Amino acid sequence: MKKVLLIAAMAFVSVAGFAQQKFAHVNFSELVQLCPEADQARATMTASNNEAQETYQAMVEEFNTKYSQYQQKASTWTQSIRESKEKELTEIQQRIQEFGQSVQAELQQQEQQLMAPIYEKANKTVQDLAKEGGYIFVFDISTALYVDPAQSTDLTPAARKALNIAADRTLEALQAELQAQAQAAQQ
């Protein structure tokens, strides 16, 4: 009987203790994307991507020019000149393909390197706020299926302030800004 009462008392204390724990949530994706450092990373990535596109285009233009020349003059060339030109065209095609694959991998690696400190800074900020506020768990609302706002504190505004994100800056405004930049680049 004493064991049953002891177990019931421990269960009650555990439930009561759990009810007093504090939970919080944050929109981590928003924090990372809106950080001023993310703007710098995006600008660096855009510049790198533009350089890669220019190099790729130059390689394609070289191929097209030489292919056009081949088509126009192939009938007048000797067998050895034709073979040499065909070999040159094949090599250019291979270089284009290799460049496309390697530059894509390099751009992904560059993005990871540029974004890693931003993720770390945002993560540390959230952890510091959680410790400061006595929260035992912080949910990322972008991955949580459900968060009850009545039982969980939103740390996003405090984290935005700590990360120097302007109060009026939103993901929607950022997306509109990025779309406008992409459209301007295409023209």
Coordinates of C-alpha atoms in Angstrom, one line a residue:
M1 CA 0.0 0.0 0.0
K2 CA 2.8 2.3 0.9
K3 CA 4.4 1.6 -2.5
V4 CA 1.2 2.5 -4.4
L5 CA 0.9 5.8 -2.4
L6 CA 4.6 6.6 -3.0
I7 CA 4.3 5.9 -6.8
A8 CA 1.1 8.0 -6.9
A9 CA 2.8 10.9 -5.0
M10 CA 5.8 10.7 -7.4
A11 CA 3.6 10.8 -10.4
F12 CA 1.7 13.8 -9.0
V13 CA 5.0 15.6 -8.3
S14 CA 6.3 14.8 -11.8
V15 CA 3.1 16.0 -13.5
A16 CA 3.0 19.2 -11.3
G17 CA 6.7 19.8 -12.0
F18 CA 6.2 19.3 -15.8
A19 CA 3.3 21.7 -15.8
Q20 CA 5.5 24.4 -14.3
Q21 CA 8.1 24.0 -17.1
K22 CA 8.4 26.8 -19.6
F23 CA 8.2 26.2 -23.4
A24 CA 9.0 28.6 -26.2
H25 CA 8.9 28.7 -30.0
V26 CA 10.8 30.6 -32.6
N27 CA 10.7 30.9 -36.4
F28 CA 14.3 30.0 -37.0
S29 CA 14.1 30.2 -40.8
E30 CA 12.8 33.8 -40.5
L31 CA 15.7 34.7 -38.2
V32 CA 18.3 33.2 -40.6
Q33 CA 16.9 34.7 -43.8
L34 CA 16.4 38.2 -42.4
C35 CA 19.7 38.6 -40.6
P36 CA 21.7 41.4 -42.1
E37 CA 24.6 39.0 -42.5
A38 CA 22.3 36.9 -44.8
D39 CA 22.0 39.9 -47.1
Q40 CA 25.7 40.0 -47.4
A41 CA 25.9 36.3 -48.1
R42 CA 23.2 36.5 -50.7
A43 CA 25.1 39.4 -52.4
T44 CA 28.3 37.3 -52.5
M45 CA 26.4 34.3 -53.8
T46 CA 24.8 36.4 -56.5
A47 CA 28.1 37.8 -57.6
S48 CA 29.7 34.4 -57.7
N49 CA 26.7 33.0 -59.6
N50 CA 26.9 35.9 -62.1
E51 CA 30.6 35.2 -62.7
A52 CA 30.0 31.5 -63.2
Q53 CA 27.1 32.3 -65.7
E54 CA 29.4 34.7 -67.6
T55 CA 32.1 32.1 -67.8
Y56 CA 29.7 29.4 -68.9
Q57 CA 28.2 31.7 -71.6
A58 CA 31.6 32.5 -72.9
M59 CA 32.4 28.8 -73.2
V60 CA 29.1 28.2 -75.0
E61 CA 29.7 31.1 -77.3
E62 CA 33.2 29.8 -78.1
F63 CA 31.7 26.4 -78.9
N64 CA 29.0 27.9 -81.1
T65 CA 31.4 30.0 -83.0
K66 CA 33.8 27.1 -83.7
Y67 CA 30.9 24.8 -84.5
S68 CA 29.5 27.3 -87.0
Q69 CA 32.9 27.7 -88.6
Y70 CA 33.1 23.9 -88.8
Q71 CA 29.8 23.6 -90.5
Q72 CA 30.7 26.3 -93.0
K73 CA 34.2 25.0 -93.9
A74 CA 34.1 21.3 -93.2
S75 CA 33.6 20.4 -96.8
T76 CA 36.7 22.3 -97.9
W77 CA 39.0 20.9 -95.2
T78 CA 41.2 17.9 -95.5
Q79 CA 40.4 14.8 -93.4
S80 CA 43.0 15.6 -90.8
I81 CA 41.8 19.2 -90.3
R82 CA 38.2 18.0 -89.9
E83 CA 39.3 15.4 -87.3
S84 CA 41.3 18.1 -85.5
K85 CA 38.3 20.5 -85.4
E86 CA 36.0 17.7 -84.3
K87 CA 38.3 16.8 -81.5
E88 CA 38.5 20.4 -80.5
L89 CA 34.7 20.7 -80.5
T90 CA 34.4 17.6 -78.4
E91 CA 37.0 18.9 -75.9
I92 CA 35.1 22.2 -75.6
Q93 CA 31.9 20.3 -74.9
Q94 CA 33.6 18.3 -72.2
R95 CA 35.0 21.4 -70.6
I96 CA 31.6 23.0 -70.6
Q97 CA 30.0 20.0 -69.0
E98 CA 32.8 19.6 -66.4
F99 CA 32.7 23.3 -65.6
G100 CA 28.9 23.2 -65.1
Q101 CA 29.2 20.3 -62.7
S102 CA 32.1 21.6 -60.7
V103 CA 30.9 25.2 -60.5
Q104 CA 27.5 24.0 -59.2
A105 CA 29.2 22.0 -56.4
E106 CA 31.5 25.0 -55.6
L107 CA 28.6 27.4 -55.4
Q108 CA 26.7 25.0 -53.0
Q109 CA 29.9 24.7 -50.9
Q110 CA 30.3 28.5 -50.9
E111 CA 26.7 29.0 -49.8
Q112 CA 27.1 26.5 -46.9
Q113 CA 30.3 28.3 -45.8
L114 CA 28.7 31.7 -45.9
M115 CA 25.5 30.6 -44.1
A116 CA 27.1 28.5 -41.4
P117 CA 28.1 31.4 -39.2
I118 CA 24.6 32.9 -39.6
Y119 CA 23.0 29.7 -38.5
E120 CA 25.4 29.5 -35.6
K121 CA 24.8 33.1 -34.5
A122 CA 21.0 32.6 -34.7
N123 CA 21.2 29.3 -32.8
K124 CA 23.4 30.9 -30.1
T125 CA 21.0 33.8 -29.8
V126 CA 18.0 31.5 -29.4
Q127 CA 19.9 29.4 -26.8
D128 CA 20.9 32.5 -24.9
L129 CA 17.3 33.8 -24.8
A130 CA 16.0 30.4 -23.8
K131 CA 18.5 30.1 -20.9
E132 CA 17.9 33.7 -19.8
G133 CA 14.1 33.0 -19.8
G134 CA 14.3 29.7 -18.1
Y135 CA 12.8 27.7 -21.0
I136 CA 13.4 24.0 -21.1
F137 CA 12.6 23.5 -24.7
V138 CA 12.3 25.8 -27.8
F139 CA 10.3 24.6 -30.8
D140 CA 11.1 25.7 -34.3
I141 CA 7.6 26.6 -35.6
S142 CA 8.7 26.0 -39.2
T143 CA 9.1 22.3 -38.4
A144 CA 6.7 21.8 -35.5
L145 CA 3.3 20.3 -36.4
Y146 CA 1.5 22.3 -33.7
V147 CA 2.5 24.9 -31.1
D148 CA -0.1 26.2 -28.6
P149 CA 0.7 29.9 -28.3
A150 CA -1.1 30.1 -25.0
Q151 CA 1.3 27.6 -23.5
S152 CA 4.5 28.6 -25.4
T153 CA 6.3 31.9 -25.6
D154 CA 7.3 33.3 -29.0
L155 CA 11.0 34.2 -28.8
T156 CA 11.1 35.4 -32.4
P157 CA 10.6 39.1 -31.6
A158 CA 13.4 39.0 -28.9
A159 CA 15.7 37.1 -31.2
R160 CA 15.0 39.5 -34.1
K161 CA 16.0 42.4 -31.8
A162 CA 19.1 40.6 -30.6
L163 CA 20.1 39.8 -34.2
N164 CA 19.6 43.5 -35.3
I165 CA 16.8 42.6 -37.7
A166 CA 14.6 45.7 -38.4
A167 CA 11.2 45.4 -36.9
D168 CA 9.4 46.2 -40.2
R169 CA 11.4 43.6 -42.2
T170 CA 9.4 40.6 -43.2
L171 CA 9.9 37.4 -45.2
E172 CA 7.3 38.6 -47.7
A173 CA 9.2 41.9 -48.2
L174 CA 12.5 39.9 -48.6
Q175 CA 10.9 37.6 -51.2
A176 CA 9.6 40.6 -53.1
E177 CA 13.0 42.3 -53.0
L178 CA 14.7 39.1 -54.3
Q179 CA 12.2 38.7 -57.1
A180 CA 12.7 42.4 -58.1
Q181 CA 16.5 41.8 -58.2
A182 CA 16.1 38.6 -60.3
Q183 CA 13.8 40.5 -62.7
A184 CA 16.3 43.4 -63.0
A185 CA 19.1 40.9 -63.6
Q186 CA 17.3 39.3 -66.4
Q187 CA 16.7 42.6 -68.2

